Short mmCIF file of C-alpha atoms and ligand atoms in Angstrom, two decimals:
data_model
loop_
_atom_site.label_atom_id
_atom_site.label_comp_id
_atom_site.label_asym_id
_atom_site.label_seq_id
_atom_site.Cartn_x
_atom_site.Cartn_y
_atom_site.Cartn_z
CA MET A 16 0.11 0.08 0.04
CA ASN A 17 1.34 3.56 -0.92
CA ASP A 18 2.91 5.35 2.05
CA LEU A 19 0.79 8.40 1.38
CA TYR A 20 -2.18 6.70 2.59
CA PRO A 21 -3.16 7.78 6.05
CA LYS A 22 -3.98 4.70 8.40
CA ARG A 23 -7.76 4.32 9.36
CA GLY A 24 -8.03 5.72 12.80
CA ALA A 25 -5.18 8.25 12.09
CA ARG A 26 -7.90 10.94 13.40
CA ASP A 27 -7.39 12.24 16.92
CA PRO A 28 -9.78 9.81 18.91
CA ASP A 29 -11.00 12.85 21.06
CA ILE A 30 -12.35 15.40 18.41
CA MET A 31 -12.83 17.80 21.40
CA GLN A 32 -9.14 18.15 21.48
CA LEU A 33 -9.10 19.46 17.95
CA GLU A 34 -8.90 23.37 17.28
CA ILE A 35 -12.78 23.55 17.24
CA GLY A 36 -15.16 21.42 19.16
CA ARG A 37 -18.33 19.75 17.96
CA TYR A 38 -20.58 22.45 18.97
CA LYS A 39 -18.97 25.11 17.06
CA ARG A 40 -18.77 22.81 14.16
CA ALA A 41 -22.20 22.26 14.03
CA HIS A 42 -22.86 25.97 13.67
CA ILE A 43 -20.82 26.72 10.76
CA PRO A 44 -23.27 27.53 8.02
CA PRO A 45 -23.36 25.00 5.06
CA GLY A 46 -21.26 26.36 1.95
CA PRO A 47 -22.64 24.84 -1.30
CA PRO A 48 -20.12 25.19 -3.99
CA PRO A 49 -20.66 27.94 -6.82
CA LYS A 50 -22.30 27.21 -9.98
CA GLN A 51 -22.70 28.68 -13.39
CA ASP A 52 -25.67 31.06 -13.84
CA PRO A 53 -28.41 29.20 -15.53
CA ARG A 54 -28.64 31.70 -18.14
CA GLU A 55 -24.92 31.20 -18.88
CA ARG A 56 -24.70 27.64 -18.56
CA VAL A 57 -27.23 26.82 -21.15
CA LEU A 58 -24.88 28.31 -23.77
CA ASN A 59 -22.08 25.76 -22.93
CA PHE A 60 -21.68 22.09 -22.08
CA ASP A 61 -19.04 22.91 -19.35
CA GLU A 62 -19.63 21.60 -15.71
CA VAL A 63 -22.40 23.54 -13.89
CA PHE A 64 -20.42 23.35 -10.66
CA LEU A 65 -17.56 25.64 -10.51
CA GLY A 66 -15.97 23.79 -7.47
CA TYR A 67 -14.92 25.12 -4.12
CA ASP A 68 -11.87 27.43 -3.53
CA GLU A 69 -9.44 26.70 -0.94
CA THR A 70 -10.90 28.49 1.81
CA GLN A 71 -14.39 27.41 1.03
CA ALA A 72 -13.32 23.81 1.01
CA ILE A 73 -11.70 24.19 4.32
CA VAL A 74 -14.58 25.82 6.12
CA GLU A 75 -16.99 23.05 4.58
CA ALA A 76 -14.82 20.42 5.74
CA MET A 77 -14.96 21.92 9.35
CA ARG A 78 -18.75 21.37 9.34
CA CYS A 79 -18.06 17.56 9.77
CA ILE A 80 -18.69 16.95 13.60
CA HIS A 81 -16.56 13.55 13.54
CA CYS A 82 -19.14 11.15 14.69
CA PRO A 83 -18.06 8.12 16.99
CA SER A 84 -17.45 5.04 14.85
CA PRO A 85 -19.01 3.40 13.05
CA GLU A 86 -19.24 6.65 11.09
CA PRO A 87 -22.67 6.69 9.17
CA CYS A 88 -21.15 8.41 6.13
CA ILE A 89 -18.82 5.51 5.76
CA LEU A 90 -21.46 2.91 6.05
CA GLY A 91 -23.61 4.95 3.42
CA CYS A 92 -20.67 5.00 0.90
CA PRO A 93 -20.78 1.78 -1.27
CA VAL A 94 -16.81 1.63 -1.32
CA HIS A 95 -16.68 2.82 2.28
CA ASN A 96 -14.42 5.93 1.70
CA ASP A 97 -12.84 6.76 5.03
CA ILE A 98 -14.77 10.34 4.80
CA PRO A 99 -13.95 11.67 8.23
CA THR A 100 -10.09 11.20 8.01
CA ALA A 101 -10.30 12.75 4.56
CA LEU A 102 -12.26 15.73 5.73
CA LEU A 103 -10.12 16.41 8.66
CA LEU A 104 -7.11 16.36 6.19
CA ILE A 105 -8.96 18.84 3.91
CA GLU A 106 -9.73 21.17 7.12
CA GLN A 107 -5.90 21.08 7.93
CA GLY A 108 -5.02 22.16 4.31
CA ASN A 109 -3.56 18.59 3.48
CA PHE A 110 -5.37 18.15 0.25
CA VAL A 111 -2.97 15.52 -1.19
CA GLU A 112 -3.26 13.49 1.78
CA ALA A 113 -7.03 13.85 1.67
CA SER A 114 -7.11 12.68 -1.92
CA MET A 115 -4.97 9.55 -1.08
CA VAL A 116 -7.70 8.58 1.72
CA PHE A 117 -10.22 8.63 -1.17
CA ARG A 118 -7.96 6.83 -3.57
CA ALA A 119 -7.16 4.15 -1.02
CA THR A 120 -10.88 2.82 -1.47
CA HIS A 121 -11.90 4.32 -4.80
CA ASN A 122 -10.54 4.50 -8.20
CA MET A 123 -12.54 7.17 -9.40
CA PRO A 124 -13.08 9.79 -6.48
CA GLU A 125 -13.13 12.81 -8.82
CA VAL A 126 -15.94 11.22 -10.96
CA CYS A 127 -17.94 10.05 -7.96
CA GLY A 128 -17.57 13.21 -5.96
CA ARG A 129 -19.48 14.80 -8.90
CA ILE A 130 -21.89 12.43 -9.92
CA CYS A 131 -23.10 10.02 -7.09
CA PRO A 132 -26.58 10.58 -5.75
CA GLN A 133 -24.89 11.72 -2.29
CA GLU A 134 -28.16 12.52 -1.02
CA ILE A 135 -28.93 8.73 -0.58
CA LEU A 136 -25.44 7.56 0.03
CA CYS A 137 -22.83 9.34 2.25
CA GLU A 138 -24.64 12.47 2.65
CA GLY A 139 -27.91 10.92 3.12
CA SER A 140 -26.24 9.07 6.11
CA CYS A 141 -24.62 12.50 7.40
CA THR A 142 -25.55 13.28 11.07
CA VAL A 143 -25.61 16.92 10.34
CA ALA A 144 -28.30 16.32 7.78
CA GLY A 145 -30.60 15.86 10.90
CA TYR A 146 -30.48 19.48 11.62
CA ASP A 147 -29.00 21.40 8.73
CA ARG A 148 -27.72 20.56 5.16
CA ALA A 149 -25.35 17.66 5.23
CA VAL A 150 -21.65 18.18 4.79
CA ASN A 151 -21.00 18.61 1.09
CA ILE A 152 -19.05 15.24 1.04
CA GLY A 153 -18.81 14.65 -2.56
CA LYS A 154 -17.82 18.17 -3.63
CA LEU A 155 -15.20 17.91 -0.94
CA GLU A 156 -13.90 14.77 -2.55
CA ALA A 157 -13.99 16.14 -6.00
CA TYR A 158 -12.05 19.28 -4.55
CA CYS A 159 -9.21 17.63 -3.09
CA THR A 160 -8.81 14.82 -5.69
CA ASP A 161 -8.91 17.60 -8.54
CA TRP A 162 -6.46 19.53 -6.56
CA GLN A 163 -4.04 16.76 -6.42
CA ARG A 164 -4.61 15.88 -10.18
CA THR A 165 -4.05 19.53 -11.23
CA HIS A 166 -1.35 20.35 -9.06
CA GLU A 167 0.74 17.05 -8.91
CA GLY A 168 -1.09 14.65 -11.22
CA PHE A 169 -2.35 11.36 -10.39
CA PRO A 170 -0.17 9.43 -7.82
CA THR A 171 2.88 7.59 -8.41
CA TYR A 172 2.47 4.02 -7.41
CA GLN A 173 5.02 1.25 -6.77
CA LEU A 174 3.86 -1.61 -8.83
CA ALA A 175 3.99 -5.26 -7.32
CA SER A 176 6.75 -7.46 -9.34
CA PRO A 177 5.49 -8.48 -12.61
CA THR A 178 3.66 -11.69 -12.57
CA GLY A 179 3.90 -12.73 -16.32
CA ARG A 180 0.13 -13.04 -16.42
CA HIS A 181 -1.97 -11.20 -18.98
CA VAL A 182 -5.44 -10.08 -18.48
CA ALA A 183 -8.02 -8.78 -20.83
CA ILE A 184 -10.69 -6.13 -19.66
CA VAL A 185 -13.89 -5.88 -21.89
CA GLY A 186 -15.19 -2.38 -21.51
CA SER A 187 -13.46 0.89 -20.17
CA GLY A 188 -16.10 2.14 -18.10
CA PRO A 189 -16.10 2.59 -14.27
CA ALA A 190 -16.06 -1.27 -13.60
CA GLY A 191 -13.52 -2.10 -16.22
CA MET A 192 -11.13 0.99 -15.63
CA SER A 193 -11.16 0.18 -11.96
CA ALA A 194 -10.33 -3.35 -12.38
CA ALA A 195 -7.54 -2.48 -14.73
CA GLU A 196 -5.96 -0.15 -12.25
CA GLU A 197 -6.10 -2.62 -9.38
CA LEU A 198 -4.77 -5.55 -11.55
CA MET A 199 -1.92 -3.14 -13.15
CA ARG A 200 -1.03 -2.37 -9.47
CA ASP A 201 -0.87 -6.12 -8.87
CA GLY A 202 1.66 -6.74 -11.43
CA HIS A 203 -0.40 -8.10 -14.23
CA THR A 204 -0.30 -6.98 -17.76
CA VAL A 205 -3.69 -5.45 -18.59
CA VAL A 206 -5.22 -4.83 -22.00
CA VAL A 207 -8.59 -3.07 -22.15
CA TYR A 208 -10.88 -3.37 -25.05
CA GLU A 209 -13.37 -0.59 -25.72
CA GLU A 210 -16.01 -0.52 -28.32
CA TRP A 211 -16.20 3.48 -28.54
CA PRO A 212 -13.33 5.34 -30.11
CA LYS A 213 -12.06 6.73 -26.78
CA PRO A 214 -11.41 5.11 -23.31
CA GLY A 215 -13.89 5.83 -20.71
CA GLY A 216 -17.09 3.95 -21.53
CA LEU A 217 -20.20 5.24 -19.67
CA ASN A 218 -18.13 7.99 -17.80
CA VAL A 219 -17.47 9.70 -21.35
CA TYR A 220 -20.03 8.23 -23.54
CA GLY A 221 -22.94 8.36 -21.13
CA ILE A 222 -22.62 11.27 -18.86
CA PRO A 223 -22.84 14.87 -20.20
CA GLY A 224 -20.00 17.33 -19.91
CA PHE A 225 -22.19 19.53 -18.01
CA LYS A 226 -22.09 17.02 -15.01
CA LEU A 227 -18.53 15.50 -15.54
CA SER A 228 -15.68 16.81 -17.47
CA LYS A 229 -14.47 14.40 -20.07
CA GLN A 230 -10.88 15.61 -19.49
CA ILE A 231 -10.72 13.93 -16.18
CA LEU A 232 -11.30 10.50 -17.92
CA ALA A 233 -8.75 11.35 -20.66
CA GLU A 234 -6.17 12.16 -17.95
CA LYS A 235 -7.09 9.10 -16.07
CA ALA A 236 -6.74 6.68 -19.30
CA ALA A 237 -3.33 8.59 -20.22
CA TRP A 238 -2.02 7.96 -16.77
CA LEU A 239 -2.92 4.14 -16.67
CA GLU A 240 -1.17 4.19 -20.16
CA THR A 241 2.20 5.43 -18.38
CA TYR A 242 1.95 2.26 -16.34
CA GLY A 243 1.45 0.07 -19.14
CA VAL A 244 -2.19 -0.41 -19.42
CA LYS A 245 -3.00 -0.78 -23.17
CA PHE A 246 -6.38 0.49 -24.44
CA ILE A 247 -7.49 -1.04 -27.68
CA CYS A 248 -10.56 0.97 -28.87
CA ASN A 249 -12.91 0.70 -31.54
CA THR A 250 -13.36 -2.85 -30.98
CA ARG A 251 -16.32 -4.70 -30.11
CA ILE A 252 -15.68 -8.07 -28.22
CA GLY A 253 -18.20 -10.61 -29.53
CA LYS A 254 -18.23 -9.11 -33.08
CA ASP A 255 -14.76 -8.00 -33.79
CA ILE A 256 -12.84 -10.17 -31.66
CA SER A 257 -14.66 -13.43 -30.09
CA ILE A 258 -14.78 -13.72 -26.40
CA GLN A 259 -13.34 -17.19 -26.87
CA ARG A 260 -10.28 -15.82 -28.39
CA LEU A 261 -9.65 -13.66 -25.41
CA LEU A 262 -10.18 -16.63 -23.11
CA ASP A 263 -7.89 -18.76 -25.23
CA GLU A 264 -5.29 -16.03 -25.26
CA TYR A 265 -5.32 -14.29 -21.91
CA ASP A 266 -4.92 -15.84 -18.17
CA ALA A 267 -8.17 -14.17 -17.28
CA VAL A 268 -10.76 -11.99 -18.68
CA PHE A 269 -13.11 -9.34 -17.02
CA LEU A 270 -16.39 -8.30 -18.46
CA GLY A 271 -17.30 -4.72 -17.62
CA ILE A 272 -19.72 -3.99 -20.63
CA GLY A 273 -22.20 -2.25 -18.48
CA ALA A 274 -25.97 -2.28 -19.60
CA PRO A 275 -25.97 -0.16 -22.75
CA ILE A 276 -29.12 -1.13 -24.76
CA GLY A 277 -31.76 1.35 -24.44
CA ASN A 278 -35.12 0.20 -23.89
CA LYS A 279 -37.72 0.54 -26.49
CA ALA A 280 -41.06 2.16 -26.11
CA ARG A 281 -42.74 -0.41 -28.07
CA ILE A 282 -45.29 1.78 -29.75
CA PRO A 283 -46.27 2.96 -33.27
CA GLY A 284 -43.91 5.58 -34.81
CA GLU A 285 -40.65 4.41 -32.85
CA ASN A 286 -38.70 4.17 -36.19
CA LEU A 287 -39.72 7.56 -37.36
CA LYS A 288 -36.79 10.26 -38.26
CA GLY A 289 -36.28 12.52 -35.37
CA VAL A 290 -36.97 9.82 -32.71
CA TYR A 291 -33.70 8.93 -30.90
CA GLN A 292 -32.41 6.62 -28.21
CA ALA A 293 -31.10 8.37 -25.22
CA THR A 294 -27.46 7.34 -25.80
CA GLU A 295 -27.20 8.19 -29.28
CA PHE A 296 -28.65 11.57 -28.69
CA LEU A 297 -26.40 12.31 -25.80
CA VAL A 298 -22.98 11.36 -27.53
CA ARG A 299 -23.95 13.28 -30.61
CA ALA A 300 -24.93 16.48 -28.59
CA ASN A 301 -22.13 16.12 -26.12
CA LEU A 302 -19.04 14.90 -27.73
CA PRO A 303 -16.41 16.15 -30.00
CA LEU A 304 -17.61 14.52 -33.24
CA ALA A 305 -14.01 13.15 -33.91
CA ASP A 306 -14.52 11.13 -30.59
CA LEU A 307 -17.87 9.36 -32.13
CA PRO A 308 -18.00 6.49 -34.52
CA GLN A 309 -18.06 7.50 -38.11
CA ARG A 310 -21.97 6.16 -38.24
CA ILE A 311 -23.17 8.87 -35.96
CA ARG A 312 -20.67 11.51 -36.49
CA SER A 313 -22.99 14.62 -36.70
CA ARG A 314 -25.07 16.58 -34.25
CA PRO A 315 -28.55 15.62 -33.39
CA GLU A 316 -31.41 17.33 -34.69
CA ILE A 317 -32.48 20.51 -33.12
CA ALA A 318 -36.22 21.46 -33.28
CA LYS A 319 -38.40 24.05 -31.57
CA HIS A 320 -40.50 21.36 -29.90
CA MET A 321 -38.20 18.70 -28.25
CA ALA A 322 -39.59 15.92 -26.09
CA VAL A 323 -37.91 13.47 -23.65
CA ILE A 324 -39.82 10.37 -22.49
CA GLY A 325 -38.59 9.18 -18.78
CA GLY A 326 -37.90 10.27 -15.34
CA GLY A 327 -34.50 9.03 -14.58
CA ASP A 328 -31.14 10.87 -14.46
CA THR A 329 -30.65 10.06 -18.20
CA SER A 330 -33.92 11.96 -18.98
CA MET A 331 -32.64 14.96 -17.16
CA ASP A 332 -29.37 14.55 -19.24
CA CYS A 333 -31.39 14.59 -22.43
CA VAL A 334 -33.61 17.68 -21.71
CA ARG A 335 -30.64 19.69 -20.57
CA SER A 336 -28.70 18.67 -23.55
CA SER A 337 -31.56 19.62 -25.68
CA VAL A 338 -31.98 23.11 -23.90
CA ARG A 339 -28.18 23.86 -24.67
CA LEU A 340 -28.59 22.64 -28.36
CA GLN A 341 -31.54 25.02 -28.99
CA LYS A 342 -29.69 27.80 -27.05
CA GLN A 343 -26.51 27.43 -28.96
CA SER A 344 -28.15 27.34 -32.37
CA GLY A 345 -29.62 30.78 -31.39
CA MET A 346 -33.22 29.59 -31.02
CA THR A 347 -35.19 31.76 -28.53
CA ASP A 348 -38.56 30.16 -28.76
CA GLY A 349 -37.59 26.48 -28.20
CA VAL A 350 -39.58 24.44 -25.72
CA VAL A 351 -38.10 21.21 -24.19
CA THR A 352 -40.68 18.94 -22.33
CA ASP A 353 -40.06 16.01 -20.15
CA TYR A 354 -42.84 13.49 -20.10
CA TYR A 355 -43.26 11.22 -17.04
CA ARG A 356 -45.90 8.52 -16.36
CA ARG A 357 -45.91 9.04 -12.53
CA THR A 358 -45.57 12.42 -10.42
CA GLU A 359 -42.56 13.97 -9.47
CA ASN A 360 -42.76 12.40 -6.21
CA GLU A 361 -41.91 8.89 -7.99
CA MET A 362 -39.30 10.16 -10.28
CA PRO A 363 -36.20 7.98 -9.77
CA GLY A 364 -33.47 10.64 -10.78
CA ARG A 365 -31.81 12.97 -8.54
CA ALA A 366 -33.78 16.03 -7.12
CA GLU A 367 -30.87 18.11 -7.76
CA GLU A 368 -30.65 17.18 -11.50
CA ARG A 369 -34.53 18.26 -11.71
CA MET A 370 -33.86 21.41 -10.09
CA HIS A 371 -30.92 22.30 -12.60
CA ALA A 372 -33.39 21.35 -15.49
CA LYS A 373 -36.07 23.56 -14.11
CA GLN A 374 -33.56 26.58 -13.71
CA GLU A 375 -32.63 25.90 -17.31
CA GLY A 376 -36.01 26.26 -18.50
CA VAL A 377 -37.12 22.63 -18.95
CA HIS A 378 -41.06 22.09 -18.85
CA PHE A 379 -42.24 18.73 -17.05
CA GLU A 380 -45.56 17.09 -17.78
CA PHE A 381 -46.36 14.37 -15.26
CA LEU A 382 -48.87 11.47 -15.07
CA VAL A 383 -48.82 10.97 -18.95
CA ALA A 384 -47.64 8.04 -21.12
CA PRO A 385 -46.65 7.93 -24.61
CA VAL A 386 -49.26 6.03 -26.95
CA GLN A 387 -47.83 6.90 -30.41
CA PHE A 388 -45.51 8.93 -32.39
CA ILE A 389 -47.13 10.57 -35.48
CA GLY A 390 -44.88 11.43 -38.50
CA ASP A 391 -45.36 13.45 -41.72
CA GLU A 392 -45.41 12.52 -45.16
CA ASN A 393 -41.64 12.38 -45.32
CA GLY A 394 -41.56 9.72 -42.23
CA HIS A 395 -40.39 12.45 -39.85
CA VAL A 396 -42.00 12.55 -36.36
CA ARG A 397 -44.31 15.78 -35.78
CA GLU A 398 -46.49 14.88 -32.97
CA LEU A 399 -46.55 12.84 -29.67
CA GLU A 400 -49.80 11.44 -28.76
CA LEU A 401 -50.00 10.90 -24.96
CA GLN A 402 -52.60 9.41 -22.51
CA ARG A 403 -53.22 10.66 -19.01
CA MET A 404 -52.48 8.51 -16.07
CA GLU A 405 -53.55 8.15 -12.54
CA LEU A 406 -51.70 6.47 -9.65
CA GLY A 407 -52.83 2.85 -8.57
CA ALA A 408 -51.52 0.51 -6.06
CA PRO A 409 -47.99 0.22 -5.31
CA ASP A 410 -46.11 -2.24 -7.98
CA ALA A 411 -43.01 -4.27 -7.48
CA SER A 412 -40.74 -1.22 -7.11
CA GLY A 413 -42.78 -0.02 -4.25
CA ARG A 414 -44.19 3.16 -6.18
CA ARG A 415 -47.71 3.56 -7.09
CA SER A 416 -48.14 2.24 -10.52
CA PRO A 417 -49.66 4.42 -13.25
CA GLN A 418 -53.01 3.49 -14.48
CA PRO A 419 -54.44 4.96 -17.84
CA VAL A 420 -57.36 7.25 -17.75
CA GLU A 421 -59.69 6.13 -20.38
CA GLY A 422 -60.49 8.75 -23.27
CA SER A 423 -57.86 11.11 -21.88
CA ASN A 424 -55.70 10.91 -25.11
CA PHE A 425 -53.96 14.16 -26.41
CA ARG A 426 -51.41 15.22 -28.77
CA VAL A 427 -48.68 17.60 -28.48
CA PRO A 428 -46.08 18.87 -31.13
CA ALA A 429 -42.73 17.05 -31.09
CA ASP A 430 -40.24 17.32 -33.89
CA VAL A 431 -37.43 15.59 -31.81
CA ILE A 432 -38.29 12.89 -29.31
CA VAL A 433 -35.62 11.31 -27.20
CA LEU A 434 -36.47 7.89 -25.22
CA ALA A 435 -34.76 7.76 -21.93
CA LEU A 436 -36.71 4.48 -20.69
CA GLY A 437 -33.77 2.71 -19.03
CA TYR A 438 -31.13 0.20 -20.19
CA SER A 439 -30.71 -3.53 -20.54
CA PRO A 440 -27.59 -5.63 -21.10
CA ASP A 441 -26.04 -6.48 -24.41
CA PRO A 442 -26.49 -9.83 -25.31
CA THR A 443 -23.93 -10.18 -27.76
CA ILE A 444 -21.16 -11.75 -25.56
CA GLY A 445 -23.59 -13.97 -23.87
CA ASP A 446 -24.96 -15.31 -26.98
CA SER A 447 -21.69 -16.17 -28.32
CA LEU A 448 -20.63 -18.09 -25.22
CA PRO A 449 -23.46 -20.38 -24.48
CA ALA A 450 -21.59 -22.00 -21.63
CA LEU A 451 -21.61 -18.76 -19.81
CA GLU A 452 -24.37 -18.88 -17.23
CA LYS A 453 -26.73 -15.85 -17.48
CA GLY A 454 -29.61 -14.85 -15.39
CA TRP A 455 -32.47 -12.24 -15.58
CA LYS A 456 -32.53 -10.23 -18.86
CA GLY A 457 -29.01 -11.93 -19.74
CA LEU A 458 -27.22 -10.52 -17.03
CA PHE A 459 -24.11 -12.43 -16.25
CA LYS A 460 -24.46 -14.72 -13.21
CA VAL A 461 -21.41 -14.56 -10.78
CA GLU A 462 -20.42 -16.70 -7.82
CA THR A 463 -21.00 -13.51 -5.52
CA GLU A 464 -20.52 -9.76 -5.99
CA PHE A 465 -17.46 -10.08 -4.08
CA THR A 466 -15.79 -12.17 -6.44
CA GLY A 467 -17.52 -11.56 -9.66
CA ALA A 468 -16.36 -15.07 -10.72
CA THR A 469 -18.60 -16.46 -13.58
CA ASN A 470 -19.05 -20.41 -14.04
CA ILE A 471 -16.02 -20.18 -16.56
CA PRO A 472 -12.59 -20.34 -14.75
CA GLY A 473 -10.71 -17.24 -15.38
CA LEU A 474 -13.71 -15.33 -16.60
CA TYR A 475 -15.12 -12.56 -14.16
CA ALA A 476 -17.71 -9.90 -14.60
CA GLY A 477 -18.91 -6.92 -12.64
CA GLY A 478 -20.89 -3.64 -12.85
CA ASP A 479 -24.01 -3.05 -14.69
CA ASP A 480 -23.70 -6.28 -16.73
CA VAL A 481 -24.17 -8.16 -13.39
CA ARG A 482 -26.45 -5.81 -11.29
CA GLY A 483 -28.41 -4.45 -14.01
CA ALA A 484 -28.14 -0.39 -14.68
CA ASP A 485 -27.00 0.93 -11.52
CA LEU A 486 -24.53 3.57 -10.17
CA VAL A 487 -21.15 4.40 -11.10
CA VAL A 488 -19.86 3.76 -7.60
CA THR A 489 -21.33 0.41 -7.25
CA ALA A 490 -19.61 -0.49 -10.64
CA VAL A 491 -16.26 0.90 -9.16
CA ALA A 492 -16.97 -1.38 -6.16
CA SER A 493 -17.43 -4.50 -8.57
CA GLY A 494 -14.35 -3.68 -10.35
CA ARG A 495 -12.47 -3.66 -7.26
CA HIS A 496 -13.80 -6.67 -5.80
CA ALA A 497 -13.05 -8.62 -9.10
CA ALA A 498 -9.71 -7.47 -9.34
CA ARG A 499 -8.92 -8.88 -5.80
CA ALA A 500 -10.55 -12.37 -6.81
CA MET A 501 -8.82 -12.34 -10.20
CA ASP A 502 -5.13 -11.62 -8.59
CA ALA A 503 -5.81 -14.56 -6.17
CA TYR A 504 -6.70 -16.68 -8.96
CA LEU A 505 -3.92 -15.52 -11.15
CA ARG A 506 -1.28 -16.11 -8.39
CA ALA A 507 -2.62 -19.63 -7.86
CA LEU A 508 -2.51 -20.62 -11.41
CA GLU A 509 0.04 -23.46 -12.40
CA THR A 510 -0.54 -23.42 -16.10
CA PRO A 511 1.98 -21.97 -18.31
CA PHE A 512 1.88 -18.36 -19.25
CA LYS A 513 -0.57 -17.96 -22.20
CA ARG A 514 1.29 -14.80 -23.60
CA ASP A 515 5.03 -13.92 -23.63
CA THR A 516 5.65 -10.42 -21.97
CA GLY A 517 5.63 -7.95 -24.83
CA GLU A 518 3.70 -9.87 -27.04
CA SER A 519 1.14 -7.87 -28.78
CA ALA A 520 -2.53 -8.24 -27.92
CA PRO A 521 -4.84 -9.34 -30.45
CA THR A 522 -6.41 -6.54 -32.49
CA LEU A 523 -8.64 -6.24 -35.55
CA ALA A 524 -5.72 -6.33 -37.87
FE1 SF4 B 625 -20.07 9.78 -1.08
FE2 SF4 B 625 -20.00 8.50 -3.60
FE3 SF4 B 625 -17.94 9.73 -2.56
FE4 SF4 B 625 -18.76 7.60 -1.44
S1 SF4 B 625 -18.02 7.63 -3.52
S2 SF4 B 625 -18.12 9.14 -0.37
S3 SF4 B 625 -21.08 7.68 -1.63
S4 SF4 B 625 -19.62 10.77 -3.22
#
């Protein structure tokens, strides 16, 4: 373990001996970090949050009252970051040491500090939330890890001695990149296969730049490359290279392909021009065109009436991207509306995202479900037919289920419609490897989430391809767990090395 890691329990056990006591800490007012003004931010795709400055970060960190163990924030964090120790180090101005506390348990703290739903995780468990706004743990995590990255770069690691074992990682999203980093540190040779043109997976191709700067992931991938991790992009395993070939040529393989297939609406008109799946819409709206595959290397359509169907965070990403596209095109009378079949109370996405969307001018229509998309003579969508809903008894999710109101159909103009109806796993790899056990909807079956071991020796999986669409932080946790199990598996292997050190990895050529 790196010497920079402070040891757990390094905090003064009697917090009252610190410069300020609990009582004073509890009376420091919360300091949310500054944001771009809504009128300005709709004109760009830059991050909305501007981040703390040094003084703001120190004062906010002082709001932590340092609960006795077990600290609820640590329990609320899926990777169990030692948050109180990190906040104490921030309070003392030791930003690099604080960053290393987060990095001890997390491979992407600068990402999750920005995009975790903190209100239901660490901050939702924060004792201070019982009488005031919770300590801004996520923004402090982003602050100190950004400080380290921008002042000193990512940390310098002493890698374990080379093992001679080669690992293929399929997918460079949060699970894959975390597993790659851990296995690299364990002394294994790591090759990451990514189907998009740039590394980063969901973090780059799923999350808009106004929530997470893509520069962070570019720097992370470049840093991993300096340690010998090789990224092979534009390569889809199961299509361009078979999964069996990876199993034959590598000592172990990790599947971190996420759940990337957008669910369909299954109503008439879904194939009309102007109807987009969320991922295609978002990547075409958000990324430099050079970072997109040739087949979708153009901006999506921009129209006066743009509609998004769905109630999760992806739907908010789509409406907010739509507003930006309209504003950047100079349109002043554009209308962007999110349509959702339950009420706002049942929306699964973050309240903060909805608040940002409302500030940016997005309209919401609740208790409506799409019935059909209506096109013109050129096959382009022009109208959206909806049916009003009312809430019935709770369904399996515990939320009250939407019930159609007979005779309530109505139509609204819609020249662009984006479907943000959730995601399902990609069956390509599973279908090409019948021996691999699958579960619900084709998700990969693993021994436990703490090993990620599939029924095929040497093949591991983690993240959304095992759990279904979930959080980035849970995917990071899966990648870390699987890496530990893979390291143990590789060290116990008695079979000859499958590849010579320095031998090139399989590519399309
Ligand atoms: Fe909170 Fe997420 Fe950071 Fe854990 S990883 S401390 S849950 S923001």
